[in-house]
């Protein structure tokens, strides 16, 4: 595929070409991951997704709507005369000297075709493990688990939570040249030096399952498997983990304990889950405050109380303001919010007993797991992100569990404290505190 060089200076270009080029350049400069062009009754609405959040940008004149859509379809080698079907195509662009791989999707809508562009930087490198925003103790524990010669290490979270990037960062750290690391991915998101990467090509017959079985014959030490999505994949991974391989993969669950019960749902025997999974890391991405304009303020009492309940104390927080450097949003870049569940003997026993996710969660918290919410508040207290971001990416149900009826005798004092806090939180719910209804309501919904 030939790369279109996107230039904005030429005066011989048609207006639509100029507008599209200017739009692409602006989107790339703003660090947008996606550009949304939505056909409305009057013209196009244009939005960029930056750091996971959509932002409106000035719309082009209504008169050029169809010309813009057609121009984008031409770039992606799509049929411009067919406007009643959805299309998918790709374009290679050189924007301001950077090479971008652009996925173009069109959708026929009520008021005409809408287009979404996904911009992928072809030379981008995954972030380092210590750039993800992880607390030092979590990072140390994760690396300890990753040093195991066999077993499974899973990251979990919704789409777009950064779980694949974390696995990539982990693989980079493991890649010392002594191990053979093979990955099977759909699609390959980054090129990883030192890793044999196998892209899945369903059409060419290289299915996920087949790729996985083939990669085992390449004598790997470490396997990176894009996603555990069906019983067949899970079975192969469990077998690999049992036979001297370290398997890294992702799941879609809300929190770390639910990943263990999801494996049971996928047909893995409880004793196999217990004996293969070393740790599960749940995560979210929250926007980072812009360092140029963030403002320190006294933390409101309701926020301090919420933080105290998760064991975080801070009298001051920072709020988003907005300046030219952050396009007025107050944020630049993102930080990971993490919850690491290390499978120790007691958690293993609980899995074998088929305890539910809620029970596993309580046990993990007793054993010192920092919850997603607690990790979010830790970063609010550190001035990395805001209360609004933590609430946005961790809506109500997460992290809330009901206090057990009576604490077991062996519990450590820290766990007891956490228990009391949770009981208080539950009591707060019952009396209907309006200020944090959003953070506690629906606690039952999750497991
Ligand atoms: Zn700013």
Tab-separated table of C-alpha atoms and ligand atoms in Angstrom:
chain	number	residue	atom	x	y	z
A	1	UNK	CA	0.000	0.000	0.000
A	2	UNK	CA	1.420	3.363	-1.026
A	3	UNK	CA	1.668	5.951	1.716
A	4	UNK	CA	-0.158	9.231	1.198
A	5	UNK	CA	2.039	12.133	2.181
A	6	UNK	CA	-0.285	14.477	4.003
A	7	UNK	CA	0.709	18.053	3.262
A	8	UNK	CA	-1.215	21.164	4.080
A	9	UNK	CA	0.716	23.780	2.170
A	10	UNK	CA	-0.102	23.025	-1.452
A	11	UNK	CA	-2.398	25.591	-3.049
A	12	UNK	CA	-3.287	23.385	-5.991
A	13	UNK	CA	-5.246	20.943	-3.832
A	14	UNK	CA	-9.003	20.771	-3.868
A	15	UNK	CA	-10.635	22.226	-0.743
A	16	UNK	CA	-11.754	18.786	0.533
A	17	UNK	CA	-8.231	17.413	0.200
A	18	UNK	CA	-6.857	20.408	2.050
A	19	UNK	CA	-9.442	20.110	4.795
A	20	UNK	CA	-8.820	16.394	5.271
A	21	UNK	CA	-5.069	16.895	5.349
A	22	UNK	CA	-5.374	19.697	7.880
A	23	UNK	CA	-7.692	17.552	10.002
A	24	UNK	CA	-5.306	14.582	9.974
A	25	UNK	CA	-2.315	16.734	10.809
A	26	UNK	CA	-4.177	18.423	13.649
A	27	UNK	CA	-5.427	15.085	15.016
A	28	UNK	CA	-1.944	13.551	14.874
A	29	UNK	CA	-0.422	16.596	16.588
A	30	UNK	CA	-3.082	16.493	19.300
A	31	UNK	CA	-2.190	12.870	20.003
A	32	UNK	CA	-5.643	11.611	19.025
A	33	UNK	CA	-6.103	7.833	18.830
A	34	UNK	CA	-9.343	8.165	16.840
A	35	UNK	CA	-11.124	10.766	14.761
A	36	UNK	CA	-14.919	10.581	14.643
A	37	UNK	CA	-16.789	12.276	11.792
A	38	UNK	CA	-20.524	11.990	12.376
A	39	UNK	CA	-23.016	13.007	9.726
A	40	UNK	CA	-25.730	15.064	11.314
A	41	UNK	CA	-28.762	16.846	9.979
A	42	UNK	CA	-26.609	19.895	9.381
A	43	UNK	CA	-23.057	18.983	8.418
A	44	UNK	CA	-20.434	16.933	10.168
A	45	UNK	CA	-19.623	16.766	13.828
A	46	UNK	CA	-15.914	16.114	14.325
A	47	UNK	CA	-14.410	14.753	17.516
A	48	UNK	CA	-11.001	13.456	18.533
A	49	UNK	CA	-10.448	10.771	21.120
A	50	UNK	CA	-7.510	11.923	23.202
A	51	UNK	CA	-6.371	9.967	26.251
A	52	UNK	CA	-9.524	7.893	25.970
A	53	UNK	CA	-11.992	10.806	26.012
A	54	UNK	CA	-13.848	12.340	23.042
A	55	UNK	CA	-13.421	16.057	22.445
A	56	UNK	CA	-15.257	18.218	19.903
A	57	UNK	CA	-13.214	20.186	17.405
A	58	UNK	CA	-14.481	22.915	15.031
A	59	UNK	CA	-16.660	21.405	12.301
A	60	UNK	CA	-15.882	21.879	8.585
A	61	UNK	CA	-18.409	23.780	6.438
A	62	UNK	CA	-21.608	21.868	5.745
A	63	UNK	CA	-21.095	22.228	1.992
A	64	UNK	CA	-18.011	19.979	1.986
A	65	UNK	CA	-19.412	17.132	4.087
A	66	UNK	CA	-19.766	14.648	1.239
A	67	UNK	CA	-16.483	15.690	-0.336
A	68	UNK	CA	-14.659	15.043	2.952
A	69	UNK	CA	-16.227	11.614	3.408
A	70	UNK	CA	-15.435	10.727	-0.209
A	71	UNK	CA	-11.843	11.905	0.160
A	72	UNK	CA	-11.354	9.674	3.225
A	73	UNK	CA	-12.859	6.727	1.352
A	74	UNK	CA	-10.540	7.334	-1.592
A	75	UNK	CA	-7.540	7.339	0.743
A	76	UNK	CA	-8.638	3.987	2.149
A	77	UNK	CA	-9.346	2.615	-1.344
A	78	UNK	CA	-13.063	2.197	-0.650
A	79	UNK	CA	-15.915	2.407	-3.158
A	80	UNK	CA	-17.126	5.993	-2.968
A	81	UNK	CA	-20.299	5.285	-4.920
A	82	UNK	CA	-21.603	2.751	-2.374
A	83	UNK	CA	-23.042	4.848	0.447
A	84	UNK	CA	-25.567	2.417	1.875
A	85	UNK	CA	-23.096	-0.195	3.115
A	86	UNK	CA	-20.575	-0.129	5.932
A	87	UNK	CA	-16.967	-0.217	4.736
A	88	UNK	CA	-13.615	-0.932	6.347
A	89	UNK	CA	-10.301	-0.009	4.820
A	90	UNK	CA	-6.803	1.127	5.651
A	91	UNK	CA	-4.541	3.915	4.575
A	92	UNK	CA	-0.883	4.559	5.138
A	93	UNK	CA	-0.208	8.204	5.771
A	94	UNK	CA	2.872	10.270	6.328
A	95	UNK	CA	1.776	13.092	8.607
A	96	UNK	CA	4.355	15.678	9.573
A	97	UNK	CA	7.116	13.155	8.908
A	98	UNK	CA	5.449	10.442	11.030
A	99	UNK	CA	4.125	7.313	9.416
A	100	UNK	CA	0.594	6.462	10.483
A	101	UNK	CA	-1.455	3.390	9.790
A	102	UNK	CA	-5.071	4.552	9.607
A	103	UNK	CA	-8.044	2.192	9.861
A	104	UNK	CA	-11.059	3.742	8.182
A	105	UNK	CA	-14.594	2.546	8.998
A	106	UNK	CA	-17.744	3.986	7.490
A	107	UNK	CA	-21.307	3.509	8.627
A	108	UNK	CA	-24.444	4.560	6.743
A	109	UNK	CA	-26.464	6.608	9.237
A	110	UNK	CA	-29.722	8.543	9.237
A	111	UNK	CA	-28.117	11.727	7.908
A	112	UNK	CA	-25.445	10.236	5.667
A	113	UNK	CA	-22.203	8.360	6.111
A	114	UNK	CA	-20.281	8.606	9.359
A	115	UNK	CA	-16.584	7.778	9.454
A	116	UNK	CA	-14.239	6.718	12.230
A	117	UNK	CA	-10.492	6.829	11.726
A	118	UNK	CA	-8.186	4.945	14.061
A	119	UNK	CA	-4.664	6.305	13.974
A	120	UNK	CA	-1.854	3.877	14.740
A	121	UNK	CA	1.675	5.110	14.934
A	122	UNK	CA	3.661	2.449	13.086
A	123	UNK	CA	6.898	3.087	14.940
A	124	UNK	CA	5.543	3.607	18.438
A	125	UNK	CA	7.161	1.620	21.183
A	126	UNK	CA	5.419	0.212	24.213
A	127	UNK	CA	6.011	2.041	27.472
A	128	UNK	CA	8.458	0.776	30.042
A	129	UNK	CA	7.140	-1.060	33.086
A	130	UNK	CA	8.130	1.800	35.388
A	131	UNK	CA	6.336	4.431	33.278
A	132	UNK	CA	2.867	2.946	33.762
A	133	UNK	CA	2.077	4.644	37.069
A	134	UNK	CA	2.323	1.470	39.166
A	135	UNK	CA	3.057	1.755	42.900
A	136	UNK	CA	6.534	0.538	43.813
A	137	UNK	CA	5.288	-2.354	45.944
A	138	UNK	CA	2.920	-3.518	43.177
A	139	UNK	CA	5.716	-3.297	40.622
A	140	UNK	CA	8.065	-5.308	42.834
A	141	UNK	CA	5.432	-7.987	43.480
A	142	UNK	CA	4.568	-8.197	39.788
A	143	UNK	CA	8.198	-8.602	38.798
A	144	UNK	CA	8.626	-11.261	41.434
A	145	UNK	CA	5.731	-13.221	39.877
A	146	UNK	CA	7.066	-12.655	36.361
A	147	UNK	CA	10.387	-14.163	37.398
A	148	UNK	CA	8.677	-17.536	37.819
A	149	UNK	CA	9.769	-19.993	35.109
A	150	UNK	CA	6.234	-21.309	34.687
A	151	UNK	CA	2.633	-20.531	35.447
A	152	UNK	CA	0.263	-17.858	34.239
A	153	UNK	CA	0.305	-14.140	34.709
A	154	UNK	CA	-2.891	-12.387	33.625
A	155	UNK	CA	-3.907	-8.798	33.108
A	156	UNK	CA	-7.577	-7.961	33.103
A	157	UNK	CA	-9.931	-5.047	32.518
A	158	UNK	CA	-12.351	-3.667	29.961
A	159	UNK	CA	-11.372	-2.808	26.388
A	160	UNK	CA	-9.034	0.163	26.324
A	161	UNK	CA	-7.866	-0.267	29.911
A	162	UNK	CA	-4.236	-0.657	28.887
A	163	UNK	CA	-3.904	-4.317	29.860
A	164	UNK	CA	-2.127	-5.284	26.635
A	165	UNK	CA	0.359	-2.417	26.981
A	166	UNK	CA	1.181	-3.643	30.461
A	167	UNK	CA	1.856	-7.152	29.157
A	168	UNK	CA	4.112	-5.694	26.474
A	169	UNK	CA	6.007	-3.709	29.075
A	170	UNK	CA	6.401	-6.864	31.128
A	171	UNK	CA	7.638	-8.848	28.139
A	172	UNK	CA	10.212	-6.179	27.374
A	173	UNK	CA	11.487	-6.475	30.925
A	174	UNK	CA	11.673	-10.272	30.603
A	175	UNK	CA	13.473	-10.087	27.284
A	176	UNK	CA	17.078	-10.474	28.340
A	177	UNK	CA	18.133	-12.452	25.284
A	178	UNK	CA	18.330	-15.729	27.176
A	179	UNK	CA	14.670	-16.623	26.906
A	180	UNK	CA	12.751	-17.478	23.806
A	181	UNK	CA	9.607	-15.372	23.811
A	182	UNK	CA	6.833	-16.073	21.311
A	183	UNK	CA	3.608	-14.124	21.013
A	184	UNK	CA	0.335	-14.694	19.211
A	185	UNK	CA	-1.687	-11.550	18.789
A	186	UNK	CA	-4.763	-10.351	16.975
A	187	UNK	CA	-3.748	-7.797	15.839
A	188	UNK	CA	-0.066	-7.172	16.566
A	189	UNK	CA	-0.158	-3.754	18.229
A	190	UNK	CA	3.516	-2.994	18.562
A	191	UNK	CA	6.707	-4.504	17.288
A	192	UNK	CA	8.599	-5.964	20.199
A	193	UNK	CA	12.354	-6.380	19.840
A	194	UNK	CA	13.500	-9.861	20.837
A	195	UNK	CA	10.019	-11.384	20.554
A	196	UNK	CA	8.867	-13.761	17.808
A	197	UNK	CA	5.444	-12.314	16.986
A	198	UNK	CA	2.789	-14.353	15.202
A	199	UNK	CA	-0.136	-12.329	13.833
A	200	UNK	CA	-3.460	-14.140	13.587
A	201	UNK	CA	-4.764	-14.289	10.029
A	202	UNK	CA	-8.127	-15.982	10.113
A	203	UNK	CA	-8.525	-15.684	6.359
A	204	UNK	CA	-5.184	-17.323	5.674
A	205	UNK	CA	-6.108	-20.210	7.980
A	206	UNK	CA	-3.782	-19.058	10.787
A	207	UNK	CA	-6.436	-19.064	13.459
A	208	UNK	CA	-5.723	-18.119	17.043
A	209	UNK	CA	-5.931	-21.722	18.129
A	210	UNK	CA	-3.656	-23.007	15.395
A	211	UNK	CA	-1.105	-20.238	15.911
A	212	UNK	CA	-1.019	-21.093	19.577
A	213	UNK	CA	-0.378	-24.799	19.030
A	214	UNK	CA	2.303	-24.045	16.449
A	215	UNK	CA	4.113	-21.623	18.699
A	216	UNK	CA	4.482	-24.300	21.365
A	217	UNK	CA	6.571	-26.327	18.932
A	218	UNK	CA	9.009	-23.430	18.710
A	219	UNK	CA	10.378	-24.281	22.114
A	220	UNK	CA	9.433	-21.037	23.868
A	221	UNK	CA	10.169	-20.133	27.472
A	222	UNK	CA	7.616	-17.357	27.579
A	223	UNK	CA	4.313	-17.238	25.684
A	224	UNK	CA	2.413	-14.019	25.166
A	225	UNK	CA	-1.158	-14.826	24.183
A	226	UNK	CA	-3.255	-11.804	23.163
A	227	UNK	CA	-6.434	-12.866	24.927
A	228	UNK	CA	-7.973	-15.863	26.680
A	229	UNK	CA	-11.290	-15.784	24.910
A	230	UNK	CA	-12.424	-19.367	24.431
A	231	UNK	CA	-12.089	-22.733	26.194
A	232	UNK	CA	-9.670	-24.099	23.544
A	233	UNK	CA	-7.184	-21.243	23.968
A	234	UNK	CA	-7.433	-21.475	27.730
A	235	UNK	CA	-6.816	-25.208	27.702
A	236	UNK	CA	-3.655	-24.885	25.611
A	237	UNK	CA	-2.402	-22.064	27.841
A	238	UNK	CA	-3.039	-24.006	31.045
A	239	UNK	CA	-1.186	-27.029	29.639
A	240	UNK	CA	1.720	-24.796	28.600
A	241	UNK	CA	1.815	-23.196	32.046
A	242	UNK	CA	1.892	-26.650	33.646
A	243	UNK	CA	4.747	-27.841	31.450
A	244	UNK	CA	7.431	-25.305	32.140
A	245	UNK	CA	6.299	-22.193	30.288
A	246	UNK	CA	5.448	-18.773	31.606
A	247	UNK	CA	2.188	-17.713	29.954
A	248	UNK	CA	1.163	-14.061	29.828
A	249	UNK	CA	-2.318	-13.193	28.684
A	250	UNK	CA	-5.349	-10.954	29.139
A	251	UNK	CA	-8.976	-11.426	30.157
A	252	UNK	CA	-12.021	-9.175	30.202
A	253	UNK	CA	-13.166	-8.942	33.805
A	254	UNK	CA	-13.921	-5.999	36.072
A	255	UNK	CA	-11.466	-6.893	38.781
A	256	UNK	CA	-8.636	-9.288	39.582
A	257	UNK	CA	-10.539	-11.932	41.616
A	258	UNK	CA	-13.180	-12.281	38.882
A	259	UNK	CA	-10.447	-13.423	36.488
A	260	UNK	CA	-10.011	-16.570	38.578
A	261	UNK	CA	-13.713	-17.400	38.489
A	262	UNK	CA	-13.823	-16.577	34.759
A	263	UNK	CA	-11.232	-19.301	34.155
A	264	UNK	CA	-13.513	-21.741	35.977
A	265	UNK	CA	-16.372	-20.592	33.743
A	266	UNK	CA	-14.156	-21.270	30.732
A	267	UNK	CA	-13.957	-24.878	31.820
A	268	UNK	CA	-10.636	-25.025	33.655
A	269	UNK	CA	-10.661	-27.358	36.658
A	270	UNK	CA	-10.339	-25.448	39.960
A	271	UNK	CA	-7.114	-27.244	40.961
A	272	UNK	CA	-5.571	-26.256	37.619
A	273	UNK	CA	-6.531	-22.598	38.068
A	274	UNK	CA	-5.043	-22.743	41.555
A	275	UNK	CA	-1.836	-24.382	40.452
A	276	UNK	CA	-1.142	-22.347	37.308
A	277	UNK	CA	-2.162	-18.730	37.950
A	278	UNK	CA	0.641	-16.848	39.699
A	279	UNK	CA	-1.060	-13.471	39.761
A	280	UNK	CA	-3.788	-11.357	38.176
A	281	UNK	CA	-3.364	-7.653	37.544
A	282	UNK	CA	-6.572	-5.674	37.002
A	283	UNK	CA	-6.260	-2.217	35.576
A	284	UNK	CA	-7.822	0.996	34.271
A	285	UNK	CA	-6.433	4.094	32.610
A	286	UNK	CA	-7.107	7.534	34.092
A	287	UNK	CA	-5.983	10.806	32.566
A	288	UNK	CA	-2.939	12.445	34.071
A	289	UNK	CA	-3.137	16.049	35.185
A	290	UNK	CA	-1.399	18.524	32.891
A	291	UNK	CA	1.802	19.528	34.690
A	292	UNK	CA	1.535	23.085	33.332
A	293	UNK	CA	-1.827	24.067	34.769
A	294	UNK	CA	-2.910	21.662	37.568
A	295	UNK	CA	-3.928	23.509	40.707
A	296	UNK	CA	-3.510	22.330	44.304
A	297	UNK	CA	-6.549	22.776	46.549
A	298	UNK	CA	-7.698	21.616	49.984
A	299	UNK	CA	-9.424	18.258	49.698
A	300	UNK	CA	-13.159	18.488	50.490
A	301	UNK	CA	-14.210	16.507	53.562
A	302	UNK	CA	-16.249	14.025	51.488
A	303	UNK	CA	-13.177	13.236	49.400
A	304	UNK	CA	-10.944	12.893	52.442
A	305	UNK	CA	-13.459	10.521	53.987
A	306	UNK	CA	-13.653	8.449	50.799
A	307	UNK	CA	-9.862	8.286	50.664
A	308	UNK	CA	-9.607	7.397	54.359
A	309	UNK	CA	-11.907	4.448	53.757
A	310	UNK	CA	-9.353	3.093	51.324
A	311	UNK	CA	-6.455	3.801	53.667
A	312	UNK	CA	-5.217	6.934	51.885
A	313	UNK	CA	-4.707	10.190	53.791
A	314	UNK	CA	-4.228	13.553	52.138
A	315	UNK	CA	-5.385	17.074	52.965
A	316	UNK	CA	-4.588	18.389	49.519
A	317	UNK	CA	-5.501	17.274	46.027
A	318	UNK	CA	-4.983	18.780	42.594
A	319	UNK	CA	-7.690	19.810	40.146
A	320	UNK	CA	-7.742	20.177	36.350
A	321	UNK	CA	-7.652	23.732	35.019
A	322	UNK	CA	-6.782	23.808	31.303
A	323	UNK	CA	-4.150	25.638	29.266
A	324	UNK	CA	-2.955	25.692	25.626
A	325	UNK	CA	-0.522	22.817	26.297
A	326	UNK	CA	-3.407	20.471	27.182
A	327	UNK	CA	-5.922	21.922	24.688
A	328	UNK	CA	-7.887	23.331	27.570
A	329	UNK	CA	-8.702	19.937	29.094
A	330	UNK	CA	-6.413	20.034	32.117
A	331	UNK	CA	-5.028	16.600	31.268
A	332	UNK	CA	-2.103	15.204	29.296
A	333	UNK	CA	-1.339	11.499	28.967
A	334	UNK	CA	-2.622	8.699	31.147
A	335	UNK	CA	-1.699	6.711	34.215
A	336	UNK	CA	-2.567	3.131	35.053
A	337	UNK	CA	-4.651	2.258	38.107
A	338	UNK	CA	-3.833	-1.249	39.279
A	339	UNK	CA	-5.005	-4.064	41.515
A	340	UNK	CA	-2.602	-6.984	41.847
A	341	UNK	CA	-3.892	-10.273	43.232
A	342	UNK	CA	-1.051	-12.628	44.051
A	343	UNK	CA	-2.274	-16.210	44.284
A	344	UNK	CA	-0.930	-17.417	47.619
A	345	UNK	CA	-1.767	-20.668	49.404
A	346	UNK	CA	-4.999	-19.424	50.940
A	347	UNK	CA	-6.271	-17.879	47.725
A	348	UNK	CA	-5.365	-21.134	45.961
A	349	UNK	CA	-7.347	-23.133	48.531
A	350	UNK	CA	-10.300	-20.785	48.071
A	351	UNK	CA	-10.195	-21.274	44.292
A	352	UNK	CA	-10.081	-25.046	44.700
A	353	UNK	CA	-13.088	-24.758	47.048
A	354	UNK	CA	-14.824	-22.838	44.235
A	355	UNK	CA	-15.326	-19.753	46.392
A	356	UNK	CA	-17.063	-16.953	44.498
A	357	UNK	CA	-15.358	-13.806	43.245
A	358	UNK	CA	-16.663	-11.812	46.206
A	359	UNK	CA	-15.120	-14.224	48.708
A	360	UNK	CA	-11.852	-14.304	46.769
A	361	UNK	CA	-11.851	-10.524	46.757
A	362	UNK	CA	-12.284	-10.314	50.535
A	363	UNK	CA	-9.507	-12.813	51.046
A	364	UNK	CA	-7.153	-10.970	48.698
A	365	UNK	CA	-7.855	-7.649	50.453
A	366	UNK	CA	-7.107	-9.321	53.803
A	367	UNK	CA	-3.822	-10.461	52.332
A	368	UNK	CA	-2.878	-6.901	51.464
A	369	UNK	CA	-4.159	-6.459	47.913
A	370	UNK	CA	-4.580	-2.755	47.144
A	371	UNK	CA	-7.925	-2.383	45.373
A	372	UNK	CA	-8.374	-0.449	42.143
A	373	UNK	CA	-10.142	2.298	44.054
A	374	UNK	CA	-7.436	2.482	46.696
A	375	UNK	CA	-4.826	2.724	43.952
A	376	UNK	CA	-6.859	5.477	42.291
A	377	UNK	CA	-7.006	7.456	45.552
A	378	UNK	CA	-3.300	6.886	46.066
A	379	UNK	CA	-2.706	8.688	42.792
A	380	UNK	CA	-5.192	11.451	43.621
A	381	UNK	CA	-3.305	12.014	46.874
A	382	UNK	CA	-0.039	12.086	44.917
A	383	UNK	CA	-1.443	14.738	42.571
A	384	UNK	CA	-1.129	12.509	39.502
A	385	UNK	CA	-4.824	12.495	38.639
A	386	UNK	CA	-8.144	13.857	39.884
A	387	UNK	CA	-11.127	12.682	41.897
A	388	UNK	CA	-13.252	13.077	38.744
A	389	UNK	CA	-11.022	10.728	36.778
A	390	UNK	CA	-11.056	8.028	39.459
A	391	UNK	CA	-14.846	8.199	39.645
A	392	UNK	CA	-15.081	8.185	35.838
A	393	UNK	CA	-12.972	5.082	35.292
A	394	UNK	CA	-14.063	3.231	38.422
A	395	UNK	CA	-17.816	3.559	38.650
A	396	UNK	CA	-19.710	2.445	41.670
A	397	UNK	CA	-19.672	-1.299	41.863
A	398	UNK	CA	-15.961	-1.794	41.679
A	399	UNK	CA	-13.948	-2.428	44.742
A	400	UNK	CA	-16.941	-2.522	47.032
A	401	UNK	CA	-17.585	-5.699	48.923
A	402	UNK	CA	-19.818	-6.372	51.853
A	403	UNK	CA	-18.158	-6.887	55.170
A	404	UNK	CA	-18.230	-10.534	56.219
A	405	UNK	CA	-20.398	-11.335	59.222
A	406	UNK	CA	-17.527	-12.013	61.570
A	407	UNK	CA	-13.830	-11.525	61.077
A	408	UNK	CA	-11.691	-14.668	61.306
A	409	UNK	CA	-9.229	-14.806	64.169
A	410	UNK	CA	-6.084	-14.973	62.029
A	411	UNK	CA	-6.801	-11.712	60.276
A	412	UNK	CA	-4.127	-9.071	60.509
A	413	UNK	CA	-4.988	-5.718	62.028
A	414	UNK	CA	-4.652	-3.978	58.670
A	415	UNK	CA	-7.293	-6.214	57.200
A	416	UNK	CA	-9.497	-5.619	60.214
A	417	UNK	CA	-9.209	-1.907	59.684
A	418	UNK	CA	-10.183	-2.289	56.052
A	419	UNK	CA	-13.130	-4.363	57.146
A	420	UNK	CA	-14.358	-1.704	59.539
A	421	UNK	CA	-14.040	0.905	56.823
A	422	UNK	CA	-16.087	-1.183	54.478
A	423	UNK	CA	-18.730	-1.722	57.112
A	424	UNK	CA	-18.833	2.037	57.620
A	425	UNK	CA	-19.160	2.541	53.913
A	426	UNK	CA	-22.050	0.102	53.799
A	427	UNK	CA	-23.672	1.933	56.706
A	428	UNK	CA	-23.197	5.190	54.811
A	429	UNK	CA	-25.064	3.661	51.927
A	430	UNK	CA	-27.975	2.669	54.105
A	431	UNK	CA	-28.450	6.215	55.300
A	432	UNK	CA	-28.322	7.428	51.727
A	433	UNK	CA	-25.420	9.847	51.755
A	434	UNK	CA	-25.988	11.847	48.635
A	435	UNK	CA	-22.409	12.979	48.144
A	436	UNK	CA	-20.982	9.594	47.366
A	437	UNK	CA	-23.979	7.678	46.203
A	438	UNK	CA	-22.207	7.342	42.870
A	439	UNK	CA	-19.275	5.602	44.436
A	440	UNK	CA	-21.078	2.981	46.456
A	441	UNK	CA	-24.425	2.308	44.879
A	442	UNK	CA	-24.807	-0.896	42.979
A	443	UNK	CA	-22.165	-2.721	44.955
A	444	UNK	CA	-23.995	-5.983	44.456
A	445	UNK	CA	-24.056	-5.713	40.719
A	446	UNK	CA	-20.567	-6.867	40.156
A	447	UNK	CA	-20.046	-10.479	40.993
B	1	LIG	ZN1	-2.604	22.370	30.860
